[in-house]
């Protein structure tokens, strides 16, 4: 575990509301930073995907093409492509600049919960309620997936891709890690349906939140539990969790309208950020800076470590 | 399609690629034949002329004109430009296509005369020579032409000359004397006199003088085009017409050397010969000096009248084989020894081919019959001797007549006697290993069989014998099947009970084996017999030609199918149509590595002991392309599997994944319900493990579990204590049931209440059935709805147990475990996950309705749905109904909340199905109104605040 050096300074937490973006696209199903954190992508329940400027909060582009609500989005490393998944069982690869559909991939039998590019955006991985993860080739024109991972016994709720590993959380209460380099599948039993999984930034640990209102930090190699974080409410919704930019804190959405910050090592609740009254549906942490996106109902809030002057003026 | 940049380089593209298909592009219709057009290579339309003549148009509408009309070339002549006389060739008026390969005047590349080899000329010469004979002055024209022919030699000859070659020499490096001599050995083509000459030269040859190689006449490989025999020349016109001098015998078989000399030599001798037409019946010309006999005098001496060489021209007249070739000496010696004539180009073989010895076919015994009777393979160690006997008896009448002396007909003890070995200690037969009951049963059968055998001896007519053999066979089968059947017997009776009623309607029965018509026919027969109340319906409807094993399997299947598709189910079967795609494969792919039991892990999770207990690692093969895309070397190079390694497992039929009612359950349910529908199938040997699995919706902390690992005993004791507190008084523990169910792990003190609950969970049939049958459509829905029904019934049914029946069945469970193939556990769990999804809501609704009108609903359900396909109650938490009620209340809120989100997106779909399935119940049962729609029910429970929350989310 690569912990930060003996605390040069207290890690800054994004606790100041910089701005609120009214997305005008129904409920925001997911909010994501793009690869470099300068843009914000929101998935709306009105079948649209919107691209916003993170710094100004202006709408840059709307992508339409899905037949039902958009559930997840990921941007490629070079920001040239986007992939989205939707309840209409399709996965769409978008050209960012033109807003055109590059490829529309059908094959899942149910709504597609999560989608992710690999590191070089050569493969899209999509996990669906039908219990399969499909690996789509973005390089070829094939409309069939390269491989279908159907080991999960229930719907896939969340998946993440690292350099050579796929981390897949399923409603069957297991976190599966497919190691392509070793050709192995590691199954960690959590018991409760998994809502979100993610790698730590040093990719030594995995974080998984489950419907028993617990977030667990597991050692990737052995599967041992390193930390358990609870206090929030996560009983019915597919809520996101994540790690902060420097792996110092664990964040999780909650159904009580807060975002919970726990210290990663101590496991103590550091901050309970009040976002609103409704359920915080989705959150995304900036890849490098202490900046946070939260999605609640139809709007997205941007949080920063320090109150921005411009933001203050605006509000 | 190789659209990768890197892989593009590797391929050679040929032809024009098809236009890439655009997404959502409508498929282009192919152009019909009458609208297709033909174009030439320049893109001009080709017009067909006449449907059957097949001609193409030429020029401009078959004219020499053009679109502008026909313009003649105008005459122009001036001082500078004199009128040219146009030298018009036919090619000027031809299209370019005409010069192409398939045109009317194809142009081809031809060797010019300068480069042409002389070979062609030789052939020409021969042709000339032949034709010259037919000319008026025979031979003259050709000769004259040759004389006048320009001195012109081909380029090849010119080049050779430049290189120092002289006419008459051979081509090649100059040779020393010795080498030439060697050359002679090879030169078997040379006439022997030539080599003799060179031998003569040998003496004068100086040491350091080299010679040019001898010229070799190339072998003329003229193909044989006539249909004569080898070596036959036909009538040579030279001899037949012109050959006056060598009259007499016209030798059709001449030597090659003769032929060549005659071909050229005749030309020379032509000078001697008189010109003009000669021969018999032509008379003698005025210029002829000689007064030859012009009249035909045919004498018998011109003909062969003796076979074999009487007059030795070469001593071989009369033999059609050609003369021998002059060869090496030893060869020629042998050739000489050969009496016939050797064909041109053939020599005698140096080694005499061995004469193949032909063996006569074996003498068949007089009573041999070309028919083979396959006798069933009976392993006396596995099958009881009676069966073996019966099977041997069934081999056919023939073998029965014959005295049985073969070594195979002796048993081990007889052989032992013959060999003088000491008999083995221990149980000498399988019988001693059998239980006393079984032995008795077998003995009975044996007695019956022996009686029949005796009667066989008495009988003389073949028909009677056959009949007895058949009956003996049946007896043997029964003996065998009794092993299988013992467990099934209770079911067969149940099936009989179910089907013998008047309700059964054959036309409406579900056809579970429709893909195998014969099997289905057998099944139908079985069902029909069941309806008639035939007790041995099963045995009589099975195909006796099948192997015992197959029959045993089929027997099980039929019984299960009959139980599952009882007549009242026909309303169900009418709702479903058979799938269009049949899967004929006999095996199912199953992942090799299966996940371990969940209970262990669940316990470990509860103990927060993540790590080894919760982690499992499998071998997994990523696709090659995926590795490539991830820039990762293939971890299993050379392996072609993708994903988890799969194992093929036999899938006999759907019913192999089913298991039959546990006997104790049968007995328990039987008194209360004459047709125990819900309990018709369970997983007897799965019960301890599987039944305790809880819904994934339950949070581990809340659910009582059966811990399996030793180190988790603490938790278990807690749980047990909790259970004991909630123990309800109406349950009486009966020892028999306990024995029947006892498992190694569960022998501890358990209250009957617990057991009952377990059973309630067990009664659920394996989902594989439903999946297999309704694979295409929503298994979720059907299962959940039936769960409601069955659960209702469960609660109503008195939890009575029948000790007598269960004790009678105690023997059977181990047997059943042998026969029924173990269902795939992982499949079950996975299905459970699927079904459980919709569970909680179903549970709540079901309980509600059952509370309001329990008795009614039971009767109605039975009438409407008959035996529910998915049997009862899968109750996630194993606590008594009373407790459940309490729990329900506090859970309900939370559950509804859970569902709200999970189901929200599916809701529309759900409504439809649910509504449909419950419609019937709704009609008659007013109390179930609140159950008919899931959402309504939920809405009532959901608090207003949650409603608000939801509406906000939905927008």
Coordinates of C-alpha atoms in Angstrom, one line a residue, chain B residues 196-706:
Chain B
X196 CA 31.2 -52.9 -82.9
X197 CA 32.6 -50.2 -85.2
X198 CA 33.6 -48.1 -82.3
X199 CA 35.3 -51.0 -80.7
X200 CA 37.3 -51.4 -83.8
X201 CA 38.3 -47.7 -83.7
X202 CA 39.5 -48.2 -80.2
X203 CA 42.9 -49.4 -81.1
X204 CA 43.8 -46.4 -83.2
X205 CA 42.7 -43.8 -80.8
X206 CA 45.5 -41.6 -79.5
X207 CA 45.6 -40.7 -75.9
X208 CA 45.1 -36.9 -76.0
X209 CA 42.6 -36.5 -78.7
X210 CA 39.1 -35.7 -77.8
X211 CA 36.1 -36.4 -79.9
X212 CA 32.8 -34.7 -80.3
X213 CA 30.0 -36.8 -79.0
X214 CA 28.1 -38.8 -81.5
X215 CA 25.0 -37.3 -82.9
X216 CA 21.9 -38.8 -81.4
X217 CA 18.7 -39.1 -83.2
X218 CA 16.2 -37.7 -80.9
X219 CA 13.5 -40.1 -79.9
X220 CA 10.4 -39.3 -81.8
X221 CA 7.6 -39.1 -79.4
X222 CA 4.8 -39.0 -81.8
X223 CA 1.6 -39.7 -80.1
X224 CA -0.3 -42.7 -81.1
X225 CA -3.5 -41.5 -82.6
X226 CA -4.8 -44.5 -84.4
X227 CA -6.7 -47.3 -82.8
X228 CA -4.6 -50.1 -84.0
X229 CA -2.9 -52.5 -81.7
X230 CA 0.6 -51.8 -80.4
X231 CA 3.1 -52.4 -83.2
X232 CA 0.6 -52.7 -85.9
X233 CA 1.2 -50.4 -88.8
X234 CA -1.7 -50.9 -91.0
X235 CA -1.3 -51.1 -94.7
X236 CA 1.7 -49.1 -95.8
X237 CA 0.8 -47.5 -99.1
X238 CA 4.4 -47.8 -100.1
X239 CA 4.2 -51.5 -99.9
X240 CA 0.7 -52.0 -100.8
X241 CA 0.6 -49.9 -103.9
X242 CA 4.1 -49.3 -105.0
X243 CA 5.9 -52.3 -103.7
X244 CA 6.1 -54.5 -106.7
X245 CA 9.5 -55.9 -105.9
X246 CA 8.7 -57.3 -102.6
X247 CA 5.4 -58.8 -103.5
X248 CA 4.1 -61.7 -101.7
X249 CA 3.6 -61.5 -98.1
X250 CA 2.5 -58.1 -96.9
X251 CA 4.0 -57.9 -93.5
X252 CA 2.0 -55.7 -91.3
X253 CA 4.4 -56.1 -88.4
X254 CA 7.7 -54.7 -89.4
X255 CA 10.5 -53.6 -87.3
X256 CA 11.1 -50.0 -86.5
X257 CA 14.4 -50.2 -88.3
X258 CA 12.7 -51.7 -91.3
X259 CA 10.1 -49.1 -91.2
X260 CA 12.6 -46.3 -91.3
X261 CA 14.6 -47.8 -94.0
X262 CA 11.5 -48.4 -96.0
X263 CA 10.4 -44.8 -95.5
X264 CA 13.6 -43.4 -96.8
X265 CA 15.0 -46.2 -98.6
X266 CA 12.1 -46.5 -100.8
X267 CA 12.7 -43.1 -102.0
X268 CA 16.1 -44.2 -103.0
X269 CA 14.9 -47.3 -104.5
X270 CA 12.3 -45.3 -106.3
X271 CA 14.8 -44.7 -109.1
X272 CA 15.2 -48.4 -109.7
X273 CA 11.5 -48.8 -109.7
X274 CA 9.5 -47.9 -112.6
X275 CA 7.3 -45.0 -112.3
X276 CA 3.7 -44.9 -112.9
X277 CA 1.0 -47.0 -111.7
X278 CA 1.8 -50.5 -111.2
X279 CA 0.5 -53.6 -109.6
X280 CA -2.0 -56.3 -110.3
X281 CA -4.8 -55.6 -112.6
X282 CA -3.1 -52.6 -114.1
X283 CA -1.4 -54.2 -116.9
X284 CA 2.0 -53.5 -118.2
X285 CA 2.9 -50.1 -119.5
X286 CA 4.4 -49.6 -123.0
X287 CA 7.5 -48.3 -121.5
X288 CA 8.1 -51.2 -119.3
X289 CA 10.9 -53.4 -120.3
X290 CA 10.0 -56.1 -118.1
X291 CA 7.0 -58.1 -118.9
X292 CA 5.7 -58.8 -115.5
X293 CA 2.9 -61.0 -114.8
X294 CA 0.0 -58.8 -114.7
X295 CA -2.5 -61.3 -113.8
X296 CA -3.2 -62.0 -110.3
X297 CA -2.0 -65.4 -109.3
X298 CA -2.9 -66.0 -105.8
X299 CA -1.2 -68.9 -104.3
X300 CA -1.7 -70.4 -101.0
X301 CA 2.0 -69.9 -100.3
X302 CA 1.2 -66.3 -99.8
X303 CA -0.7 -67.1 -96.7
X304 CA 0.2 -68.6 -93.4
X305 CA -1.4 -71.9 -93.0
X306 CA 0.5 -73.1 -90.1
X307 CA 0.6 -71.6 -86.6
X308 CA 4.1 -71.3 -85.4
X309 CA 7.3 -70.6 -87.2
X310 CA 7.4 -72.8 -90.2
X311 CA 9.2 -70.5 -92.6
X312 CA 11.8 -68.5 -90.7
X313 CA 12.1 -65.1 -92.2
X314 CA 13.0 -64.3 -88.7
X315 CA 11.6 -67.5 -87.7
X316 CA 8.7 -66.0 -86.0
X317 CA 6.0 -65.8 -88.5
X318 CA 2.6 -66.2 -87.1
X319 CA 3.4 -64.5 -83.8
X320 CA 1.8 -61.2 -83.4
X321 CA 4.2 -60.0 -80.8
X322 CA 6.8 -57.8 -82.4
X323 CA 10.3 -58.7 -82.9
X324 CA 12.7 -58.3 -80.1
X325 CA 14.7 -55.2 -79.7
X326 CA 18.4 -55.5 -80.0
X327 CA 19.8 -55.1 -76.6
X328 CA 22.6 -55.9 -74.3
X329 CA 23.9 -59.3 -74.8
X330 CA 22.6 -61.0 -71.7
X331 CA 19.3 -59.3 -72.4
X332 CA 19.3 -60.5 -75.9
X333 CA 20.1 -64.0 -74.8
X334 CA 17.1 -64.0 -72.6
X335 CA 15.0 -62.3 -75.3
X336 CA 16.0 -65.0 -77.7
X337 CA 15.0 -67.6 -75.3
X338 CA 11.5 -66.1 -75.5
X339 CA 9.6 -67.7 -78.1
X340 CA 7.2 -65.0 -79.1
X341 CA 7.8 -61.7 -80.7
X342 CA 8.5 -58.9 -78.4
X343 CA 6.6 -55.7 -79.0
X344 CA 8.3 -52.5 -80.0
X345 CA 9.8 -50.7 -77.1
X346 CA 9.4 -53.7 -74.8
X347 CA 11.8 -56.0 -73.3
X348 CA 11.5 -59.1 -71.2
X349 CA 11.5 -58.4 -67.5
X350 CA 14.7 -59.2 -65.8
X351 CA 12.9 -60.7 -62.9
X352 CA 10.2 -63.1 -63.3
X353 CA 7.1 -61.9 -61.5
X354 CA 5.9 -64.3 -58.9
X355 CA 2.7 -65.9 -59.6
X356 CA 0.1 -65.0 -57.1
X357 CA -1.2 -67.8 -55.2
X358 CA -4.9 -67.8 -55.1
X359 CA -6.4 -69.4 -52.0
X360 CA -9.8 -71.0 -52.4
X361 CA -12.6 -69.6 -50.2
X362 CA -13.1 -71.6 -47.0
X363 CA -15.5 -74.4 -47.1
X364 CA -18.6 -73.5 -45.4
X365 CA -20.1 -76.1 -43.1
X366 CA -23.3 -77.5 -44.4
X367 CA -25.5 -76.0 -41.8
X368 CA -24.0 -72.5 -42.0
X369 CA -26.5 -69.7 -42.0
X370 CA -25.4 -66.2 -43.1
X371 CA -27.3 -64.5 -40.3
X372 CA -25.8 -63.3 -37.0
X373 CA -27.7 -63.0 -33.8
X374 CA -26.3 -60.5 -31.5
X375 CA -26.5 -61.8 -28.1
X376 CA -26.8 -59.3 -25.3
X377 CA -23.6 -58.8 -23.4
X378 CA -24.2 -60.0 -19.9
X379 CA -21.6 -59.5 -17.3
X380 CA -22.5 -62.1 -14.8
X381 CA -20.7 -60.1 -12.1
X382 CA -23.1 -57.2 -12.4
X383 CA -26.3 -59.0 -13.3
X384 CA -27.9 -61.6 -11.3
X385 CA -27.6 -65.1 -12.7
X386 CA -31.3 -65.3 -13.4
X387 CA -31.1 -62.4 -15.7
X388 CA -28.1 -63.8 -17.4
X389 CA -29.9 -67.0 -17.8
X390 CA -33.0 -65.2 -19.2
X391 CA -30.9 -63.2 -21.5
X392 CA -29.2 -66.2 -22.8
X393 CA -32.5 -67.9 -23.3
X394 CA -33.7 -64.9 -25.3
X395 CA -30.8 -65.3 -27.7
X396 CA -32.9 -67.2 -30.1
X397 CA -34.1 -70.7 -30.7
X398 CA -31.1 -71.8 -32.6
X399 CA -28.7 -71.5 -29.8
X400 CA -31.1 -73.0 -27.4
X401 CA -31.1 -76.2 -29.4
X402 CA -27.4 -76.4 -29.5
X403 CA -25.8 -78.0 -26.5
X404 CA -24.1 -75.3 -24.5
X405 CA -20.5 -76.3 -24.2
X406 CA -18.6 -73.2 -25.0
X407 CA -16.1 -72.0 -22.5
X408 CA -18.2 -68.8 -22.2
X409 CA -21.2 -70.7 -21.1
X410 CA -19.3 -72.1 -18.1
X411 CA -19.3 -70.0 -15.0
X412 CA -16.3 -69.3 -12.9
X413 CA -16.9 -72.1 -10.5
X414 CA -17.2 -74.7 -13.2
X415 CA -14.1 -73.4 -14.9
X416 CA -12.4 -73.5 -11.5
X417 CA -13.4 -77.2 -11.2
X418 CA -12.1 -78.0 -14.6
X419 CA -8.8 -76.3 -13.9
X420 CA -8.5 -77.8 -10.5
X421 CA -8.1 -74.6 -8.7
X422 CA -9.1 -74.1 -5.1
X423 CA -12.2 -72.1 -4.8
X424 CA -12.0 -68.6 -3.6
X425 CA -13.0 -67.7 -0.1
X426 CA -15.6 -65.2 0.8
X427 CA -19.0 -64.7 -0.7
X428 CA -19.3 -66.8 -3.8
X429 CA -22.1 -65.0 -5.4
X430 CA -23.6 -61.6 -5.5
X431 CA -26.5 -62.9 -3.8
X432 CA -24.7 -63.1 -0.5
X433 CA -24.0 -59.5 -0.7
X434 CA -27.6 -58.7 -1.2
X435 CA -30.0 -58.0 1.6
X436 CA -32.3 -60.7 2.7
X437 CA -35.3 -58.9 1.3
X438 CA -33.8 -58.5 -2.0
X439 CA -32.7 -62.0 -2.1
X440 CA -36.1 -63.2 -1.3
X441 CA -37.5 -61.2 -4.1
X442 CA -34.9 -62.5 -6.5
X443 CA -35.6 -66.0 -5.5
X444 CA -39.2 -65.6 -6.2
X445 CA -38.4 -64.3 -9.6
X446 CA -36.0 -67.1 -10.1
X447 CA -38.6 -69.6 -9.2
X448 CA -41.0 -68.1 -11.7
X449 CA -38.3 -68.1 -14.3
X450 CA -37.4 -71.7 -13.7
X451 CA -40.9 -72.8 -14.0
X452 CA -41.2 -71.1 -17.3
X453 CA -38.0 -72.7 -18.4
X454 CA -39.4 -76.0 -17.6
X455 CA -42.4 -75.3 -19.6
X456 CA -40.1 -74.2 -22.4
X457 CA -38.6 -77.6 -22.5
X458 CA -42.0 -79.1 -22.8
X459 CA -43.1 -76.8 -25.5
X460 CA -42.3 -77.8 -29.0
X461 CA -43.8 -75.2 -31.3
X462 CA -41.6 -72.3 -32.0
X463 CA -44.3 -69.7 -31.4
X464 CA -44.9 -70.9 -28.0
X465 CA -41.3 -71.0 -27.2
X466 CA -40.9 -67.4 -28.4
X467 CA -43.7 -66.3 -26.2
X468 CA -42.2 -68.0 -23.2
X469 CA -38.9 -66.5 -23.9
X470 CA -40.5 -63.1 -24.0
X471 CA -42.1 -63.6 -20.7
X472 CA -38.9 -64.9 -19.2
X473 CA -37.3 -61.8 -20.5
X474 CA -39.9 -59.7 -19.0
X475 CA -39.4 -61.4 -15.7
X476 CA -35.7 -60.8 -15.9
X477 CA -36.4 -57.2 -16.7
X478 CA -38.6 -56.9 -13.7
X479 CA -35.8 -58.3 -11.6
X480 CA -33.5 -55.7 -12.9
X481 CA -35.9 -53.0 -12.9
X482 CA -36.9 -53.7 -9.4
X483 CA -33.6 -52.3 -8.4
X484 CA -34.4 -49.1 -10.2
X485 CA -38.0 -49.2 -9.5
X486 CA -38.1 -49.6 -5.9
X487 CA -38.0 -45.9 -5.4
X488 CA -40.2 -45.2 -8.3
X489 CA -42.8 -47.6 -7.2
X490 CA -44.5 -45.1 -5.0
X491 CA -44.4 -42.6 -7.7
X492 CA -45.8 -44.9 -10.2
X493 CA -48.6 -45.4 -7.9
X494 CA -49.0 -41.7 -7.6
X495 CA -48.9 -41.3 -11.3
X496 CA -51.5 -44.0 -11.6
X497 CA -53.7 -42.3 -9.1
X498 CA -53.3 -39.0 -10.9
X499 CA -54.0 -40.3 -14.4
X500 CA -56.6 -42.9 -13.8
X501 CA -59.2 -40.4 -13.0
X502 CA -61.8 -39.4 -15.6
X503 CA -60.3 -36.0 -15.9
X504 CA -57.6 -37.0 -18.1
X505 CA -57.9 -36.0 -21.7
X506 CA -55.3 -37.4 -24.0
X507 CA -55.5 -34.8 -26.6
X508 CA -54.6 -32.1 -24.2
X509 CA -51.7 -33.7 -22.5
X510 CA -48.4 -32.1 -22.8
X511 CA -45.9 -33.9 -25.0
X512 CA -42.6 -33.8 -23.1
X513 CA -40.8 -36.1 -25.5
X514 CA -42.1 -34.6 -28.7
X515 CA -38.6 -34.3 -30.2
X516 CA -38.3 -38.1 -30.1
X517 CA -41.4 -39.4 -31.7
X518 CA -40.8 -43.0 -30.7
X519 CA -40.2 -42.1 -27.2
X520 CA -43.3 -39.9 -27.2
X521 CA -45.3 -42.8 -28.6
X522 CA -44.1 -45.0 -25.8
X523 CA -44.9 -42.3 -23.3
X524 CA -48.4 -41.9 -24.8
X525 CA -48.9 -45.6 -24.5
X526 CA -47.8 -45.4 -21.0
X527 CA -50.2 -42.6 -20.3
X528 CA -53.0 -44.4 -22.0
X529 CA -52.4 -47.4 -19.9
X530 CA -52.3 -45.3 -16.8
X531 CA -55.6 -43.9 -17.7
X532 CA -57.1 -47.3 -17.9
X533 CA -55.8 -48.0 -14.5
X534 CA -53.3 -50.5 -15.7
X535 CA -50.9 -51.3 -12.9
X536 CA -48.0 -52.4 -14.9
X537 CA -48.5 -49.6 -17.4
X538 CA -44.9 -48.6 -17.2
X539 CA -43.3 -51.9 -17.9
X540 CA -45.5 -52.8 -20.7
X541 CA -45.1 -49.6 -22.5
X542 CA -41.3 -49.6 -22.5
X543 CA -39.4 -50.8 -25.5
X544 CA -38.1 -54.2 -24.8
X545 CA -35.4 -53.9 -27.4
X546 CA -33.6 -51.3 -25.5
X547 CA -30.8 -51.9 -23.1
X548 CA -31.6 -52.3 -19.5
X549 CA -29.9 -49.1 -18.6
X550 CA -31.8 -47.1 -21.2
X551 CA -35.0 -48.6 -20.1
X552 CA -34.3 -47.8 -16.5
X553 CA -33.7 -44.3 -17.4
X554 CA -36.7 -44.0 -19.5
X555 CA -38.8 -45.5 -16.7
X556 CA -37.7 -42.7 -14.4
X557 CA -38.4 -40.1 -16.9
X558 CA -41.8 -41.3 -17.7
X559 CA -42.8 -41.5 -14.2
X560 CA -41.6 -38.0 -13.5
X561 CA -43.1 -36.7 -16.6
X562 CA -46.4 -38.3 -15.8
X563 CA -46.3 -36.8 -12.4
X564 CA -45.4 -33.4 -13.6
X565 CA -47.9 -33.2 -16.5
X566 CA -50.8 -34.5 -14.7
X567 CA -54.1 -34.0 -16.5
X568 CA -55.0 -30.9 -14.8
X569 CA -51.8 -29.4 -16.2
X570 CA -53.2 -29.6 -19.6
X571 CA -54.6 -26.1 -19.3
X572 CA -51.1 -25.1 -18.8
X573 CA -49.7 -26.9 -21.7
X574 CA -52.2 -25.3 -24.0
X575 CA -50.7 -22.0 -23.2
X576 CA -47.3 -22.9 -24.4
X577 CA -46.2 -23.8 -27.8
X578 CA -43.2 -25.9 -28.5
X579 CA -40.1 -24.0 -29.2
X580 CA -39.1 -23.8 -32.8
X581 CA -35.5 -24.6 -32.2
X582 CA -34.9 -28.0 -30.8
X583 CA -31.7 -28.7 -29.2
X584 CA -30.8 -32.2 -30.2
X585 CA -27.5 -32.2 -28.5
X586 CA -27.2 -34.9 -26.0
X587 CA -24.9 -33.1 -23.8
X588 CA -24.8 -29.8 -21.9
X589 CA -21.7 -27.7 -21.5
X590 CA -21.0 -27.2 -17.9
X591 CA -18.1 -25.2 -16.5
X592 CA -15.5 -27.4 -15.1
X593 CA -14.9 -25.5 -12.0
X594 CA -17.8 -24.9 -9.9
X595 CA -18.1 -22.5 -7.1
X596 CA -18.1 -24.0 -3.7
X597 CA -20.9 -23.9 -1.3
X598 CA -22.2 -20.5 -0.5
X599 CA -23.0 -21.2 3.1
X600 CA -19.4 -21.4 4.1
X601 CA -18.7 -18.1 2.5
X602 CA -21.8 -16.5 3.9
X603 CA -20.7 -17.5 7.3
X604 CA -17.3 -16.2 6.7
X605 CA -18.7 -12.9 5.5
X606 CA -20.7 -12.7 8.7
X607 CA -17.5 -13.2 10.6
X608 CA -15.9 -10.7 8.4
X609 CA -13.2 -13.2 7.6
X610 CA -12.6 -12.2 4.1
X611 CA -9.7 -13.7 2.3
X612 CA -9.2 -17.3 1.7
X613 CA -12.6 -18.3 2.7
X614 CA -14.4 -16.0 0.4
X615 CA -11.9 -16.0 -2.4
X616 CA -11.9 -18.5 -5.2
X617 CA -9.7 -18.6 -8.2
X618 CA -10.5 -20.3 -11.4
X619 CA -8.7 -20.8 -14.6
X620 CA -10.1 -18.5 -17.2
X621 CA -9.1 -18.2 -20.8
X622 CA -9.3 -14.7 -22.4
X623 CA -10.0 -14.5 -26.1
X624 CA -6.9 -14.1 -28.1
X625 CA -8.1 -10.9 -29.6
X626 CA -9.0 -9.5 -26.2
X627 CA -5.4 -10.1 -25.1
X628 CA -4.2 -8.4 -28.2
X629 CA -6.4 -5.4 -27.6
X630 CA -5.2 -5.2 -24.0
X631 CA -1.6 -5.5 -25.1
X632 CA -1.2 -8.6 -22.9
X633 CA 0.4 -11.8 -24.0
X634 CA -2.0 -14.7 -24.2
X635 CA -1.7 -16.5 -20.9
X636 CA -2.6 -19.8 -22.5
X637 CA -0.9 -19.8 -25.9
X638 CA -2.1 -22.7 -27.9
X639 CA -5.3 -23.3 -26.0
X640 CA -8.4 -22.8 -28.0
X641 CA -10.8 -22.6 -25.2
X642 CA -12.3 -19.3 -24.3
X643 CA -13.8 -18.4 -21.0
X644 CA -14.0 -21.0 -18.3
X645 CA -13.0 -24.5 -19.3
X646 CA -16.1 -26.4 -20.1
X647 CA -16.9 -30.0 -19.6
X648 CA -19.5 -31.8 -21.5
X649 CA -22.0 -33.5 -19.5
X650 CA -24.6 -35.9 -20.7
X651 CA -28.1 -34.5 -20.8
X652 CA -30.4 -37.4 -21.2
X653 CA -33.5 -35.3 -20.9
X654 CA -35.0 -32.6 -19.0
X655 CA -36.1 -35.0 -16.4
X656 CA -32.6 -35.9 -15.4
X657 CA -32.3 -32.6 -13.8
X658 CA -35.4 -33.3 -11.9
X659 CA -35.6 -35.3 -8.9
X660 CA -38.5 -37.0 -7.5
X661 CA -40.3 -36.5 -4.3
X662 CA -38.6 -37.4 -1.2
X663 CA -40.5 -40.3 0.2
X664 CA -41.1 -38.6 3.5
X665 CA -42.6 -35.7 1.8
X666 CA -44.8 -37.8 -0.3
X667 CA -46.1 -39.4 2.8
X668 CA -46.5 -36.2 4.5
X669 CA -48.5 -34.5 1.9
X670 CA -50.4 -37.4 0.7
X671 CA -53.1 -37.5 3.4
X672 CA -54.0 -33.9 3.1
X673 CA -54.1 -33.6 -0.6
X674 CA -54.9 -36.5 -2.9
X675 CA -53.0 -35.0 -5.7
X676 CA -50.0 -33.5 -4.1
X677 CA -49.0 -31.2 -6.8
X678 CA -46.5 -28.9 -5.3
X679 CA -44.5 -31.6 -3.7
X680 CA -44.2 -33.7 -6.8
X681 CA -40.6 -33.1 -7.2
X682 CA -37.7 -32.1 -5.0
X683 CA -34.1 -32.6 -4.6
X684 CA -33.7 -35.2 -2.0
X685 CA -30.0 -35.3 -1.9
X686 CA -29.6 -31.6 -2.3
X687 CA -31.7 -30.7 0.5
X688 CA -29.2 -30.2 3.2
X689 CA -27.0 -27.8 1.3
X690 CA -29.2 -26.1 -1.1
X691 CA -32.3 -25.6 0.8
X692 CA -30.7 -23.5 3.4
X693 CA -29.6 -20.9 0.9
X694 CA -31.1 -17.7 1.6
X695 CA -32.3 -15.0 -0.7
X696 CA -29.7 -12.6 -1.6
X697 CA -32.0 -9.9 -0.4
X698 CA -31.5 -10.9 3.1
X699 CA -28.8 -9.3 4.9
X700 CA -26.6 -11.8 6.5
X701 CA -27.0 -10.5 9.9
X702 CA -30.6 -11.2 10.0
X703 CA -30.9 -14.7 8.7
X704 CA -30.4 -17.8 10.7
X705 CA -28.2 -20.2 9.0
X706 CA -26.9 -23.7 9.2

